[in-house]
Amino acid sequence: MTYREFLENKIDIAPQSGIEVDPAEISPALKDHQRVCVLWALRGGRRGLFARFGLGKTVMQLEWCRILQKHIGGQTLIVMPLNVMPEFRADAVHLLGLDEPPYCRTMAEVKACQAPIILTNYERVRDGDIDPHYFTAVSLDEAATLRSFGSKTYQEFMQKFKGVRYKLTNTATPSPNRYKELIHYAGFLEVMDTGQALTRFFKRDSTKANNLTLYPGREREFWIWCASWGLFLQKPSDLGFSDEGYSLPPMDIRYHKLTSAERPADFEPDGQLKLGHDAAMGLTDAAREKRDSIEIRAAETARIVAAAPTDHFVIWHDLEEERRALKRALPEMVDIYGCMDLETREQRVMDFAQGRTRLFGTKKSLSGSGCNFQRYCHRAIFMGIDYEFNDFIQAVHRIYRFLQQSPVIIDILYMDTESEVLLTLQRKWRQYDELSAQME
């Protein structure tokens, strides 16, 4: 045995605590790579599926729950953002031939329906309406959603799910430069305590909080450990299968720099007229710039849409004032918003996903994860930019995902005072692509 082999034998590997099943039990509706992923997750018991956008995490979770319920009994739970629910129901019925899984708000509803697979949303678990320990198995869809609740909710979820025998976390390839996200998943799955993982693999930066750097020489050990409990899948050929039907079309990024000179003049505190507008550098300045330039950006959005009268567009915005401005500029746009009735919101999402609506206005917080718009839409407009790269890249991949047949066009609008925001976005995008390749 070489010294290298000796060291690698000391690497922690996540234990297997699941069940072995006959591959013939897996639904024939699943593709080869999906079948292998489900068998691996069943065998592990507590695992993470980090599959690229469009590889079928929805159907894999449903099948994982179905098999566990068949062998172990009880009820299984899938926790998800509300906007994802129509996709789960459609795949359960049309792909797997199952009864439509019900959405439950309380434990009384869960016990009353006795369905084998239950759907609920993160807020119901967070607020204590749904008790994860009642279920045989629990799957978190779009697990990165927990980030939007903050680290406190991460810790709460770890406690709420602690001891659940079968657990699955699912998200597209997690941001590889956010090591703490991976550590949190490992902690949730009870593979390794988060504090132990931080101490084992990372050195701290005394000059910057939460800046984690892998110890030199520990990089390979860290990724081998991650691979023992998390399956990082970029394309079917990673598992030895054909990539036919899973090649991505070209993507054309179009930047639209808008001038702030069209806005009302700015004045100094002493009343003197400013010759130009200040550059938006920080979060406060960027937020002010977004508010002040709404009408300009809405007009540019309408111009882009008018130039392609037959294309379907998803139009991303962040503020209610932006949504109202878009409705004035594009009266035919169908929109959704947070306080809208859930049933109406789901119907509008499905109408756009199935091509019945041409223009769809939504927020990244509502539709930025889980929605599949690639069947009829190959164009997206970002009405504005900000520093939240993860939300941005998730929204891009609502249409730039496997099974997209047309070249994708992404229009990104920004003001001339937002150059620093744009440079930060582009830098994070390059880093994301580079480190995703490394993680694969």
PDB file of N, CA, C and O in Angstrom, residues 22 49-50 106 111 138 163 180 289 310 381 383 409:
ATOM      1  N   ASP A  22     -34.694  -4.297  -5.962  1.00  0.00           N
ATOM      2  CA  ASP A  22     -34.491  -4.829  -7.303  1.00  0.00           C
ATOM      3  C   ASP A  22     -34.655  -3.686  -8.305  1.00  0.00           C
ATOM      4  O   ASP A  22     -35.676  -2.987  -8.286  1.00  0.00           O
ATOM      5  N   LEU A  49     -29.122  14.725  -3.825  1.00  0.00           N
ATOM      6  CA  LEU A  49     -29.100  14.653  -5.287  1.00  0.00           C
ATOM      7  C   LEU A  49     -28.900  16.073  -5.822  1.00  0.00           C
ATOM      8  O   LEU A  49     -29.798  16.912  -5.713  1.00  0.00           O
ATOM      9  N   PHE A  50     -27.729  16.325  -6.385  1.00  0.00           N
ATOM     10  CA  PHE A  50     -27.397  17.641  -6.922  1.00  0.00           C
ATOM     11  C   PHE A  50     -27.277  17.513  -8.434  1.00  0.00           C
ATOM     12  O   PHE A  50     -26.177  17.416  -8.989  1.00  0.00           O
ATOM     13  N   THR A 106     -51.659  21.194   7.443  1.00  0.00           N
ATOM     14  CA  THR A 106     -51.589  20.825   8.853  1.00  0.00           C
ATOM     15  C   THR A 106     -51.474  19.312   8.989  1.00  0.00           C
ATOM     16  O   THR A 106     -51.766  18.561   8.051  1.00  0.00           O
ATOM     17  N   LYS A 111     -53.221  13.364   8.259  1.00  0.00           N
ATOM     18  CA  LYS A 111     -53.794  12.139   8.813  1.00  0.00           C
ATOM     19  C   LYS A 111     -55.159  11.823   8.207  1.00  0.00           C
ATOM     20  O   LYS A 111     -55.545  10.650   8.099  1.00  0.00           O
ATOM     21  N   VAL A 138     -38.518  11.844   4.161  1.00  0.00           N
ATOM     22  CA  VAL A 138     -38.741  13.252   3.821  1.00  0.00           C
ATOM     23  C   VAL A 138     -37.729  13.675   2.764  1.00  0.00           C
ATOM     24  O   VAL A 138     -36.540  13.367   2.859  1.00  0.00           O
ATOM     25  N   GLY A 163     -33.161  12.780  13.238  1.00  0.00           N
ATOM     26  CA  GLY A 163     -33.674  11.469  13.581  1.00  0.00           C
ATOM     27  C   GLY A 163     -34.615  10.860  12.567  1.00  0.00           C
ATOM     28  O   GLY A 163     -34.955   9.678  12.667  1.00  0.00           O
ATOM     29  N   LYS A 180     -20.121  26.427   2.828  1.00  0.00           N
ATOM     30  CA  LYS A 180     -20.982  26.274   3.993  1.00  0.00           C
ATOM     31  C   LYS A 180     -22.330  25.678   3.606  1.00  0.00           C
ATOM     32  O   LYS A 180     -22.971  25.001   4.404  1.00  0.00           O
ATOM     33  N   GLU A 289     -31.217  53.087  -7.078  1.00  0.00           N
ATOM     34  CA  GLU A 289     -31.158  53.146  -8.536  1.00  0.00           C
ATOM     35  C   GLU A 289     -32.298  52.344  -9.161  1.00  0.00           C
ATOM     36  O   GLU A 289     -32.907  52.781 -10.145  1.00  0.00           O
ATOM     37  N   THR A 310     -43.643  37.170 -31.912  1.00  0.00           N
ATOM     38  CA  THR A 310     -44.117  35.788 -31.804  1.00  0.00           C
ATOM     39  C   THR A 310     -43.417  35.004 -30.692  1.00  0.00           C
ATOM     40  O   THR A 310     -43.832  33.883 -30.381  1.00  0.00           O
ATOM     41  N   ILE A 381     -36.146  38.176 -19.955  1.00  0.00           N
ATOM     42  CA  ILE A 381     -35.706  39.554 -19.744  1.00  0.00           C
ATOM     43  C   ILE A 381     -35.559  39.778 -18.247  1.00  0.00           C
ATOM     44  O   ILE A 381     -36.486  39.522 -17.477  1.00  0.00           O
ATOM     45  N   MET A 383     -35.407  42.625 -15.854  1.00  0.00           N
ATOM     46  CA  MET A 383     -35.704  44.059 -15.863  1.00  0.00           C
ATOM     47  C   MET A 383     -34.662  44.862 -15.094  1.00  0.00           C
ATOM     48  O   MET A 383     -34.524  46.065 -15.289  1.00  0.00           O
ATOM     49  N   ILE A 409     -32.070  33.296 -25.495  1.00  0.00           N
ATOM     50  CA  ILE A 409     -31.662  34.705 -25.487  1.00  0.00           C
ATOM     51  C   ILE A 409     -32.006  35.292 -24.123  1.00  0.00           C
ATOM     52  O   ILE A 409     -33.154  35.233 -23.675  1.00  0.00           O
TER      53      ILE A 409
END
